[in-house]
mmCIF file with all atom_site columns, C-alpha atoms in Angstrom:
data_model
loop_
_atom_site.group_PDB
_atom_site.id
_atom_site.type_symbol
_atom_site.label_atom_id
_atom_site.label_alt_id
_atom_site.label_comp_id
_atom_site.label_asym_id
_atom_site.label_entity_id
_atom_site.label_seq_id
_atom_site.pdbx_PDB_ins_code
_atom_site.Cartn_x
_atom_site.Cartn_y
_atom_site.Cartn_z
_atom_site.occupancy
_atom_site.B_iso_or_equiv
_atom_site.pdbx_formal_charge
_atom_site.auth_seq_id
_atom_site.auth_comp_id
_atom_site.auth_asym_id
_atom_site.auth_atom_id
_atom_site.pdbx_PDB_model_num
ATOM 1   C CA . THR A 1 1   ? 0.000   0.000   0.000   1.00 58.00 ? 1   THR A CA 1
ATOM 2   C CA . ILE A 1 2   ? 1.016   3.619   -0.582  1.00 66.00 ? 2   ILE A CA 1
ATOM 3   C CA . LEU A 1 3   ? 0.513   6.531   1.804   1.00 61.00 ? 3   LEU A CA 1
ATOM 4   C CA . CYS A 1 4   ? -2.061  9.087   0.617   1.00 69.00 ? 4   CYS A CA 1
ATOM 5   C CA . GLY A 1 5   ? 0.474   11.897  0.884   1.00 63.00 ? 5   GLY A CA 1
ATOM 6   C CA . HIS A 1 6   ? 2.944   10.060  -1.377  1.00 67.00 ? 6   HIS A CA 1
ATOM 7   C CA . ILE A 1 7   ? 0.643   9.815   -4.405  1.00 70.00 ? 7   ILE A CA 1
ATOM 8   C CA . ASP A 1 8   ? 1.898   12.295  -6.981  1.00 69.00 ? 8   ASP A CA 1
ATOM 9   C CA . ALA A 1 9   ? 2.013   12.970  -10.723 1.00 72.00 ? 9   ALA A CA 1
ATOM 10  C CA . GLU A 1 10  ? 4.837   10.463  -11.190 1.00 75.00 ? 10  GLU A CA 1
ATOM 11  C CA . LEU A 1 11  ? 2.368   7.664   -10.429 1.00 71.00 ? 11  LEU A CA 1
ATOM 12  C CA . ALA A 1 12  ? -0.131  8.772   -13.110 1.00 77.00 ? 12  ALA A CA 1
ATOM 13  C CA . GLY A 1 13  ? -1.385  5.800   -15.104 1.00 81.00 ? 13  GLY A CA 1
ATOM 14  C CA . GLN A 1 14  ? -0.304  3.262   -12.493 1.00 86.00 ? 14  GLN A CA 1
ATOM 15  C CA . THR A 1 15  ? -2.611  1.025   -10.475 1.00 89.00 ? 15  THR A CA 1
ATOM 16  C CA . ILE A 1 16  ? -1.966  1.306   -6.742  1.00 86.00 ? 16  ILE A CA 1
ATOM 17  C CA . VAL A 1 17  ? -3.486  0.223   -3.433  1.00 87.00 ? 17  VAL A CA 1
ATOM 18  C CA . VAL A 1 18  ? -4.042  2.764   -0.656  1.00 86.00 ? 18  VAL A CA 1
ATOM 19  C CA . ALA A 1 19  ? -5.569  2.476   2.816   1.00 84.00 ? 19  ALA A CA 1
ATOM 20  C CA . GLY A 1 20  ? -7.178  5.439   4.531   1.00 86.00 ? 20  GLY A CA 1
ATOM 21  C CA . MET A 1 21  ? -10.129 6.917   6.361   1.00 88.00 ? 21  MET A CA 1
ATOM 22  C CA . VAL A 1 22  ? -13.054 8.478   4.519   1.00 91.00 ? 22  VAL A CA 1
ATOM 23  C CA . ALA A 1 23  ? -12.940 12.184  5.443   1.00 89.00 ? 23  ALA A CA 1
ATOM 24  C CA . SER A 1 24  ? -15.742 13.445  3.196   1.00 92.00 ? 24  SER A CA 1
ATOM 25  C CA . VAL A 1 25  ? -18.156 12.160  0.551   1.00 94.00 ? 25  VAL A CA 1
ATOM 26  C CA . HIS A 1 26  ? -19.835 14.214  -2.179  1.00 95.00 ? 26  HIS A CA 1
ATOM 27  C CA . GLN A 1 27  ? -22.443 12.344  -4.201  1.00 94.00 ? 27  GLN A CA 1
ATOM 28  C CA . LEU A 1 28  ? -22.770 13.563  -7.782  1.00 94.00 ? 28  LEU A CA 1
ATOM 29  C CA . PHE A 1 29  ? -24.646 12.469  -10.905 1.00 95.00 ? 29  PHE A CA 1
ATOM 30  C CA . THR A 1 30  ? -23.589 11.746  -14.459 1.00 94.00 ? 30  THR A CA 1
ATOM 31  C CA . ARG A 1 31  ? -25.435 13.327  -17.377 1.00 94.00 ? 31  ARG A CA 1
ATOM 32  C CA . ASP A 1 32  ? -27.748 10.308  -17.501 1.00 94.00 ? 32  ASP A CA 1
ATOM 33  C CA . ARG A 1 33  ? -28.463 10.712  -13.756 1.00 93.00 ? 33  ARG A CA 1
ATOM 34  C CA . ARG A 1 34  ? -26.386 7.794   -12.513 1.00 94.00 ? 34  ARG A CA 1
ATOM 35  C CA . PRO A 1 35  ? -24.901 8.440   -9.053  1.00 95.00 ? 35  PRO A CA 1
ATOM 36  C CA . PHE A 1 36  ? -21.168 8.518   -8.430  1.00 96.00 ? 36  PHE A CA 1
ATOM 37  C CA . ALA A 1 37  ? -19.038 10.030  -5.670  1.00 96.00 ? 37  ALA A CA 1
ATOM 38  C CA . SER A 1 38  ? -16.016 12.207  -5.055  1.00 96.00 ? 38  SER A CA 1
ATOM 39  C CA . VAL A 1 39  ? -14.437 10.953  -1.838  1.00 96.00 ? 39  VAL A CA 1
ATOM 40  C CA . MET A 1 40  ? -11.598 12.453  0.188   1.00 94.00 ? 40  MET A CA 1
ATOM 41  C CA . LEU A 1 41  ? -9.510  9.644   1.649   1.00 92.00 ? 41  LEU A CA 1
ATOM 42  C CA . GLU A 1 42  ? -6.888  10.486  4.268   1.00 87.00 ? 42  GLU A CA 1
ATOM 43  C CA . ASP A 1 43  ? -4.316  8.749   6.402   1.00 78.00 ? 43  ASP A CA 1
ATOM 44  C CA . LEU A 1 44  ? -1.737  10.065  8.847   1.00 71.00 ? 44  LEU A CA 1
ATOM 45  C CA . ASP A 1 45  ? 0.411   11.352  5.987   1.00 68.00 ? 45  ASP A CA 1
ATOM 46  C CA . GLY A 1 46  ? -2.035  13.264  3.783   1.00 80.00 ? 46  GLY A CA 1
ATOM 47  C CA . ARG A 1 47  ? -5.138  12.950  1.630   1.00 85.00 ? 47  ARG A CA 1
ATOM 48  C CA . ILE A 1 48  ? -6.157  11.951  -1.894  1.00 88.00 ? 48  ILE A CA 1
ATOM 49  C CA . GLU A 1 49  ? -9.340  12.528  -3.899  1.00 94.00 ? 49  GLU A CA 1
ATOM 50  C CA . VAL A 1 50  ? -10.922 9.231   -4.957  1.00 96.00 ? 50  VAL A CA 1
ATOM 51  C CA . MET A 1 51  ? -13.431 9.157   -7.825  1.00 96.00 ? 51  MET A CA 1
ATOM 52  C CA . VAL A 1 52  ? -15.960 6.341   -7.450  1.00 96.00 ? 52  VAL A CA 1
ATOM 53  C CA . TRP A 1 53  ? -17.710 5.974   -10.792 1.00 96.00 ? 53  TRP A CA 1
ATOM 54  C CA . PRO A 1 54  ? -21.252 4.539   -11.159 1.00 95.00 ? 54  PRO A CA 1
ATOM 55  C CA . GLU A 1 55  ? -20.205 0.960   -11.991 1.00 94.00 ? 55  GLU A CA 1
ATOM 56  C CA . VAL A 1 56  ? -18.315 0.682   -8.696  1.00 94.00 ? 56  VAL A CA 1
ATOM 57  C CA . TYR A 1 57  ? -20.428 3.058   -6.593  1.00 96.00 ? 57  TYR A CA 1
ATOM 58  C CA . VAL A 1 58  ? -23.742 1.249   -7.139  1.00 93.00 ? 58  VAL A CA 1
ATOM 59  C CA . ASN A 1 59  ? -22.389 -1.889  -5.436  1.00 92.00 ? 59  ASN A CA 1
ATOM 60  C CA . THR A 1 60  ? -20.249 -0.232  -2.759  1.00 93.00 ? 60  THR A CA 1
ATOM 61  C CA . ARG A 1 61  ? -22.298 2.798   -1.700  1.00 93.00 ? 61  ARG A CA 1
ATOM 62  C CA . ASP A 1 62  ? -22.591 1.608   1.931   1.00 92.00 ? 62  ASP A CA 1
ATOM 63  C CA . LEU A 1 63  ? -18.805 1.528   2.330   1.00 93.00 ? 63  LEU A CA 1
ATOM 64  C CA . TRP A 1 64  ? -18.329 5.191   1.461   1.00 94.00 ? 64  TRP A CA 1
ATOM 65  C CA . GLN A 1 65  ? -19.292 6.624   4.844   1.00 91.00 ? 65  GLN A CA 1
ATOM 66  C CA . GLU A 1 66  ? -17.287 9.200   6.785   1.00 88.00 ? 66  GLU A CA 1
ATOM 67  C CA . GLY A 1 67  ? -15.053 7.547   9.354   1.00 85.00 ? 67  GLY A CA 1
ATOM 68  C CA . ASN A 1 68  ? -14.841 4.192   7.563   1.00 87.00 ? 68  ASN A CA 1
ATOM 69  C CA . ILE A 1 69  ? -11.333 2.882   6.972   1.00 86.00 ? 69  ILE A CA 1
ATOM 70  C CA . LEU A 1 70  ? -11.062 1.395   3.493   1.00 89.00 ? 70  LEU A CA 1
ATOM 71  C CA . LEU A 1 71  ? -8.583  -0.366  1.266   1.00 89.00 ? 71  LEU A CA 1
ATOM 72  C CA . VAL A 1 72  ? -8.882  1.114   -2.231  1.00 91.00 ? 72  VAL A CA 1
ATOM 73  C CA . GLU A 1 73  ? -7.319  -0.157  -5.443  1.00 92.00 ? 73  GLU A CA 1
ATOM 74  C CA . GLY A 1 74  ? -7.380  2.142   -8.434  1.00 92.00 ? 74  GLY A CA 1
ATOM 75  C CA . ARG A 1 75  ? -5.579  3.958   -11.212 1.00 92.00 ? 75  ARG A CA 1
ATOM 76  C CA . VAL A 1 76  ? -3.864  7.290   -10.592 1.00 89.00 ? 76  VAL A CA 1
ATOM 77  C CA . ARG A 1 77  ? -4.734  10.082  -13.018 1.00 89.00 ? 77  ARG A CA 1
ATOM 78  C CA . LEU A 1 78  ? -4.041  13.780  -13.428 1.00 86.00 ? 78  LEU A CA 1
ATOM 79  C CA . ARG A 1 79  ? -6.947  16.153  -13.916 1.00 84.00 ? 79  ARG A CA 1
ATOM 80  C CA . ASN A 1 80  ? -6.321  19.900  -14.144 1.00 79.00 ? 80  ASN A CA 1
ATOM 81  C CA . ASP A 1 81  ? -2.938  19.357  -12.458 1.00 79.00 ? 81  ASP A CA 1
ATOM 82  C CA . ARG A 1 82  ? -4.648  17.577  -9.552  1.00 85.00 ? 82  ARG A CA 1
ATOM 83  C CA . VAL A 1 83  ? -3.893  13.984  -8.682  1.00 87.00 ? 83  VAL A CA 1
ATOM 84  C CA . GLN A 1 84  ? -6.933  11.713  -8.381  1.00 92.00 ? 84  GLN A CA 1
ATOM 85  C CA . LEU A 1 85  ? -7.459  8.008   -7.869  1.00 93.00 ? 85  LEU A CA 1
ATOM 86  C CA . ASN A 1 86  ? -10.075 6.231   -9.991  1.00 95.00 ? 86  ASN A CA 1
ATOM 87  C CA . CYS A 1 87  ? -11.438 3.487   -7.728  1.00 96.00 ? 87  CYS A CA 1
ATOM 88  C CA . GLU A 1 88  ? -11.633 0.014   -9.268  1.00 94.00 ? 88  GLU A CA 1
ATOM 89  C CA . TYR A 1 89  ? -11.987 -2.132  -6.139  1.00 93.00 ? 89  TYR A CA 1
ATOM 90  C CA . VAL A 1 90  ? -12.732 -1.293  -2.514  1.00 92.00 ? 90  VAL A CA 1
ATOM 91  C CA . HIS A 1 91  ? -13.354 -3.124  0.735   1.00 89.00 ? 91  HIS A CA 1
ATOM 92  C CA . ARG A 1 92  ? -13.190 -2.445  4.444   1.00 84.00 ? 92  ARG A CA 1
ATOM 93  C CA . TYR A 1 93  ? -9.705  -2.428  5.876   1.00 76.00 ? 93  TYR A CA 1
ATOM 94  C CA . GLN A 1 94  ? -9.479  -5.350  8.298   1.00 65.00 ? 94  GLN A CA 1
ATOM 95  C CA . PRO A 1 95  ? -6.056  -5.658  9.929   1.00 56.00 ? 95  PRO A CA 1
ATOM 96  C CA . GLU A 1 96  ? -5.352  -9.083  11.379  1.00 47.00 ? 96  GLU A CA 1
ATOM 97  C CA . ALA A 1 97  ? -5.224  -7.703  14.907  1.00 38.00 ? 97  ALA A CA 1
ATOM 98  C CA . ALA A 1 98  ? -8.726  -6.283  14.563  1.00 39.00 ? 98  ALA A CA 1
ATOM 99  C CA . GLN A 1 99  ? -10.108 -9.547  13.198  1.00 39.00 ? 99  GLN A CA 1
ATOM 100 C CA . GLN A 1 100 ? -8.772  -11.493 16.175  1.00 40.00 ? 100 GLN A CA 1
ATOM 101 C CA . GLY A 1 101 ? -10.021 -9.065  18.785  1.00 39.00 ? 101 GLY A CA 1
ATOM 102 C CA . GLU A 1 102 ? -13.367 -9.391  20.474  1.00 39.00 ? 102 GLU A CA 1
ATOM 103 C CA . PRO A 1 103 ? -16.123 -7.009  19.415  1.00 41.00 ? 103 PRO A CA 1
ATOM 104 C CA . ILE A 1 104 ? -16.266 -3.925  21.600  1.00 35.00 ? 104 ILE A CA 1
ATOM 105 C CA . VAL A 1 105 ? -19.633 -3.361  23.236  1.00 39.00 ? 105 VAL A CA 1
ATOM 106 C CA . ALA A 1 106 ? -20.420 -0.665  25.766  1.00 36.00 ? 106 ALA A CA 1
ATOM 107 C CA . GLU A 1 107 ? -21.943 -2.099  28.948  1.00 37.00 ? 107 GLU A CA 1
ATOM 108 C CA . GLU A 1 108 ? -23.873 1.054   29.728  1.00 38.00 ? 108 GLU A CA 1
ATOM 109 C CA . THR A 1 109 ? -25.221 3.675   27.344  1.00 36.00 ? 109 THR A CA 1
ATOM 110 C CA . THR A 1 110 ? -26.510 6.706   29.201  1.00 39.00 ? 110 THR A CA 1
ATOM 111 C CA . ALA A 1 111 ? -25.583 9.361   26.663  1.00 41.00 ? 111 ALA A CA 1
ATOM 112 C CA . TYR A 1 112 ? -29.120 10.051  25.477  1.00 41.00 ? 112 TYR A CA 1
ATOM 113 C CA . THR A 1 113 ? -31.019 9.759   28.755  1.00 41.00 ? 113 THR A CA 1
ATOM 114 C CA . SER A 1 114 ? -30.395 13.333  29.835  1.00 42.00 ? 114 SER A CA 1
ATOM 115 C CA . PRO A 1 115 ? -29.272 16.473  28.033  1.00 48.00 ? 115 PRO A CA 1
ATOM 116 C CA . VAL A 1 116 ? -25.546 16.932  28.561  1.00 54.00 ? 116 VAL A CA 1
ATOM 117 C CA . LYS A 1 117 ? -23.383 19.799  27.416  1.00 64.00 ? 117 LYS A CA 1
ATOM 118 C CA . SER A 1 118 ? -21.248 18.413  24.620  1.00 71.00 ? 118 SER A CA 1
ATOM 119 C CA . ARG A 1 119 ? -17.505 18.190  25.072  1.00 85.00 ? 119 ARG A CA 1
ATOM 120 C CA . ARG A 1 120 ? -14.547 17.726  22.757  1.00 88.00 ? 120 ARG A CA 1
ATOM 121 C CA . LEU A 1 121 ? -12.121 14.852  23.219  1.00 89.00 ? 121 LEU A CA 1
ATOM 122 C CA . ILE A 1 122 ? -8.683  15.506  21.709  1.00 90.00 ? 122 ILE A CA 1
ATOM 123 C CA . ILE A 1 123 ? -6.530  12.425  21.143  1.00 89.00 ? 123 ILE A CA 1
ATOM 124 C CA . SER A 1 124 ? -2.855  12.977  20.328  1.00 89.00 ? 124 SER A CA 1
ATOM 125 C CA . ILE A 1 125 ? -1.048  10.279  18.360  1.00 84.00 ? 125 ILE A CA 1
ATOM 126 C CA . SER A 1 126 ? 2.283   10.076  16.545  1.00 84.00 ? 126 SER A CA 1
ATOM 127 C CA . GLN A 1 127 ? 2.805   8.940   12.978  1.00 77.00 ? 127 GLN A CA 1
ATOM 128 C CA . THR A 1 128 ? 5.430   6.251   12.419  1.00 77.00 ? 128 THR A CA 1
ATOM 129 C CA . THR A 1 129 ? 7.240   5.112   9.286   1.00 75.00 ? 129 THR A CA 1
ATOM 130 C CA . ASN A 1 130 ? 5.098   1.950   9.156   1.00 75.00 ? 130 ASN A CA 1
ATOM 131 C CA . ALA A 1 131 ? 1.921   2.805   7.212   1.00 70.00 ? 131 ALA A CA 1
ATOM 132 C CA . GLU A 1 132 ? 0.281   -0.590  7.817   1.00 72.00 ? 132 GLU A CA 1
ATOM 133 C CA . SER A 1 133 ? 0.860   -0.291  11.558  1.00 78.00 ? 133 SER A CA 1
ATOM 134 C CA . ASP A 1 134 ? -0.493  3.279   11.649  1.00 78.00 ? 134 ASP A CA 1
ATOM 135 C CA . ILE A 1 135 ? -3.703  2.317   9.826   1.00 78.00 ? 135 ILE A CA 1
ATOM 136 C CA . ALA A 1 136 ? -4.229  -0.692  12.121  1.00 78.00 ? 136 ALA A CA 1
ATOM 137 C CA . TYR A 1 137 ? -3.679  1.586   15.143  1.00 82.00 ? 137 TYR A CA 1
ATOM 138 C CA . LEU A 1 138 ? -6.214  4.110   13.802  1.00 81.00 ? 138 LEU A CA 1
ATOM 139 C CA . HIS A 1 139 ? -8.692  1.312   13.110  1.00 78.00 ? 139 HIS A CA 1
ATOM 140 C CA . LYS A 1 140 ? -8.391  0.050   16.686  1.00 83.00 ? 140 LYS A CA 1
ATOM 141 C CA . LEU A 1 141 ? -8.810  3.572   18.075  1.00 85.00 ? 141 LEU A CA 1
ATOM 142 C CA . ILE A 1 142 ? -12.000 4.191   16.073  1.00 82.00 ? 142 ILE A CA 1
ATOM 143 C CA . ASP A 1 143 ? -13.409 0.790   17.052  1.00 83.00 ? 143 ASP A CA 1
ATOM 144 C CA . ILE A 1 144 ? -12.967 1.694   20.726  1.00 87.00 ? 144 ILE A CA 1
ATOM 145 C CA . LEU A 1 145 ? -14.655 5.096   20.262  1.00 86.00 ? 145 LEU A CA 1
ATOM 146 C CA . ARG A 1 146 ? -17.591 3.526   18.412  1.00 82.00 ? 146 ARG A CA 1
ATOM 147 C CA . GLY A 1 147 ? -18.067 1.130   21.311  1.00 87.00 ? 147 GLY A CA 1
ATOM 148 C CA . PHE A 1 148 ? -19.086 4.094   23.503  1.00 87.00 ? 148 PHE A CA 1
ATOM 149 C CA . PRO A 1 149 ? -21.626 6.129   21.476  1.00 86.00 ? 149 PRO A CA 1
ATOM 150 C CA . GLY A 1 150 ? -22.597 9.505   22.878  1.00 86.00 ? 150 GLY A CA 1
ATOM 151 C CA . GLN A 1 151 ? -22.494 13.247  22.226  1.00 86.00 ? 151 GLN A CA 1
ATOM 152 C CA . ASP A 1 152 ? -18.836 14.135  22.750  1.00 87.00 ? 152 ASP A CA 1
ATOM 153 C CA . GLU A 1 153 ? -16.956 15.355  19.664  1.00 87.00 ? 153 GLU A CA 1
ATOM 154 C CA . VAL A 1 154 ? -13.654 13.656  18.801  1.00 86.00 ? 154 VAL A CA 1
ATOM 155 C CA . ASN A 1 155 ? -10.570 15.327  17.301  1.00 84.00 ? 155 ASN A CA 1
ATOM 156 C CA . LEU A 1 156 ? -7.272  13.685  16.380  1.00 82.00 ? 156 LEU A CA 1
ATOM 157 C CA . CYS A 1 157 ? -3.987  15.554  16.730  1.00 82.00 ? 157 CYS A CA 1
ATOM 158 C CA . VAL A 1 158 ? -1.456  13.685  14.575  1.00 78.00 ? 158 VAL A CA 1
ATOM 159 C CA . THR A 1 159 ? 2.230   14.521  14.955  1.00 79.00 ? 159 THR A CA 1
ATOM 160 C CA . ASN A 1 160 ? 4.988   13.579  12.541  1.00 71.00 ? 160 ASN A CA 1
ATOM 161 C CA . GLU A 1 161 ? 8.523   14.867  12.021  1.00 70.00 ? 161 GLU A CA 1
ATOM 162 C CA . GLU A 1 162 ? 7.393   17.749  9.809   1.00 68.00 ? 162 GLU A CA 1
ATOM 163 C CA . LYS A 1 163 ? 4.017   18.964  11.038  1.00 69.00 ? 163 LYS A CA 1
ATOM 164 C CA . ILE A 1 164 ? 0.978   18.561  13.264  1.00 74.00 ? 164 ILE A CA 1
ATOM 165 C CA . ILE A 1 165 ? -2.293  17.582  11.566  1.00 70.00 ? 165 ILE A CA 1
ATOM 166 C CA . ASN A 1 166 ? -5.648  18.173  13.262  1.00 74.00 ? 166 ASN A CA 1
ATOM 167 C CA . LEU A 1 167 ? -8.473  15.905  12.103  1.00 73.00 ? 167 LEU A CA 1
ATOM 168 C CA . LYS A 1 168 ? -12.099 16.116  13.212  1.00 71.00 ? 168 LYS A CA 1
ATOM 169 C CA . LEU A 1 169 ? -13.863 12.750  13.189  1.00 70.00 ? 169 LEU A CA 1
ATOM 170 C CA . SER A 1 170 ? -17.078 14.248  11.873  1.00 64.00 ? 170 SER A CA 1
ATOM 171 C CA . ASN A 1 171 ? -19.324 11.196  12.185  1.00 67.00 ? 171 ASN A CA 1
ATOM 172 C CA . ILE A 1 172 ? -17.996 9.787   15.466  1.00 77.00 ? 172 ILE A CA 1
ATOM 173 C CA . TYR A 1 173 ? -19.454 11.039  18.734  1.00 83.00 ? 173 TYR A CA 1
ATOM 174 C CA . THR A 1 174 ? -18.556 9.249   21.921  1.00 87.00 ? 174 THR A CA 1
ATOM 175 C CA . ASN A 1 175 ? -19.592 9.095   25.574  1.00 88.00 ? 175 ASN A CA 1
ATOM 176 C CA . TYR A 1 176 ? -16.443 9.891   27.535  1.00 87.00 ? 176 TYR A CA 1
ATOM 177 C CA . CYS A 1 177 ? -16.715 7.777   30.679  1.00 88.00 ? 177 CYS A CA 1
ATOM 178 C CA . PRO A 1 178 ? -14.191 6.134   33.041  1.00 88.00 ? 178 PRO A CA 1
ATOM 179 C CA . GLU A 1 179 ? -14.274 2.844   31.118  1.00 90.00 ? 179 GLU A CA 1
ATOM 180 C CA . LEU A 1 180 ? -13.593 4.570   27.780  1.00 89.00 ? 180 LEU A CA 1
ATOM 181 C CA . HIS A 1 181 ? -10.855 6.633   29.448  1.00 90.00 ? 181 HIS A CA 1
ATOM 182 C CA . GLN A 1 182 ? -9.158  3.448   30.624  1.00 89.00 ? 182 GLN A CA 1
ATOM 183 C CA . ARG A 1 183 ? -9.383  1.813   27.184  1.00 89.00 ? 183 ARG A CA 1
ATOM 184 C CA . LEU A 1 184 ? -7.868  4.874   25.530  1.00 90.00 ? 184 LEU A CA 1
ATOM 185 C CA . VAL A 1 185 ? -5.107  5.220   28.139  1.00 89.00 ? 185 VAL A CA 1
ATOM 186 C CA . GLU A 1 186 ? -4.033  1.652   27.320  1.00 88.00 ? 186 GLU A CA 1
ATOM 187 C CA . LEU A 1 187 ? -3.694  2.698   23.674  1.00 87.00 ? 187 LEU A CA 1
ATOM 188 C CA . VAL A 1 188 ? -2.378  6.287   23.738  1.00 87.00 ? 188 VAL A CA 1
ATOM 189 C CA . GLY A 1 189 ? -1.396  6.942   27.375  1.00 88.00 ? 189 GLY A CA 1
ATOM 190 C CA . GLU A 1 190 ? -2.661  9.629   29.774  1.00 88.00 ? 190 GLU A CA 1
ATOM 191 C CA . GLU A 1 191 ? -0.630  12.321  28.005  1.00 88.00 ? 191 GLU A CA 1
ATOM 192 C CA . GLY A 1 192 ? -2.452  11.584  24.737  1.00 88.00 ? 192 GLY A CA 1
ATOM 193 C CA . LEU A 1 193 ? -5.897  12.542  26.058  1.00 88.00 ? 193 LEU A CA 1
ATOM 194 C CA . LYS A 1 194 ? -7.428  15.964  26.613  1.00 89.00 ? 194 LYS A CA 1
ATOM 195 C CA . MET A 1 195 ? -11.043 17.031  27.225  1.00 85.00 ? 195 MET A CA 1
ATOM 196 C CA . GLU A 1 196 ? -12.433 20.463  26.365  1.00 85.00 ? 196 GLU A CA 1
ATOM 197 C CA . SER A 1 197 ? -15.881 21.962  26.820  1.00 82.00 ? 197 SER A CA 1
ATOM 198 C CA . ASN A 1 198 ? -17.751 22.894  23.641  1.00 70.00 ? 198 ASN A CA 1
ATOM 199 C CA . GLY A 1 199 ? -18.840 26.461  24.216  1.00 60.00 ? 199 GLY A CA 1
#
């Protein structure tokens, strides 16, 4: 697999495989009213626009949801000096570690029983040189957050050698409770967690 941020004009015409998280989805229509999508796929290194044409989109529409981590195979092309990836095959990214783990289920869900002022959870993580490991780590993190649904916003603060990237997980809202705190501490450590009040 190739990191999103490493896809450039030199790869135009080549078929590559990339793993990343769906950051945004814009559904569009061809002239004969067939739906397709322009999807922004990102990993810890950057982002790439993925074009999902009708033949592929009609059978994979459910996969293209914000927050999903996908493995995409496609051909790189240049359009108006912008690099795009034409999707040919796609499926959910399932690292071996995630397949072996037990499903995460919250024992208590109290998020919707009473109105609570929403908060923002900021999770700080570091990018490594191992793309496969980073994607598996991100997958595990999102699985944990989805196991505790609630109203708290989640932001990722990703640090690498060159820059700090702030990502808002726009379709993931969690219920920050002691059990979730403990699960996250095991993954990112106490220093990687910060809570802020929204407004």
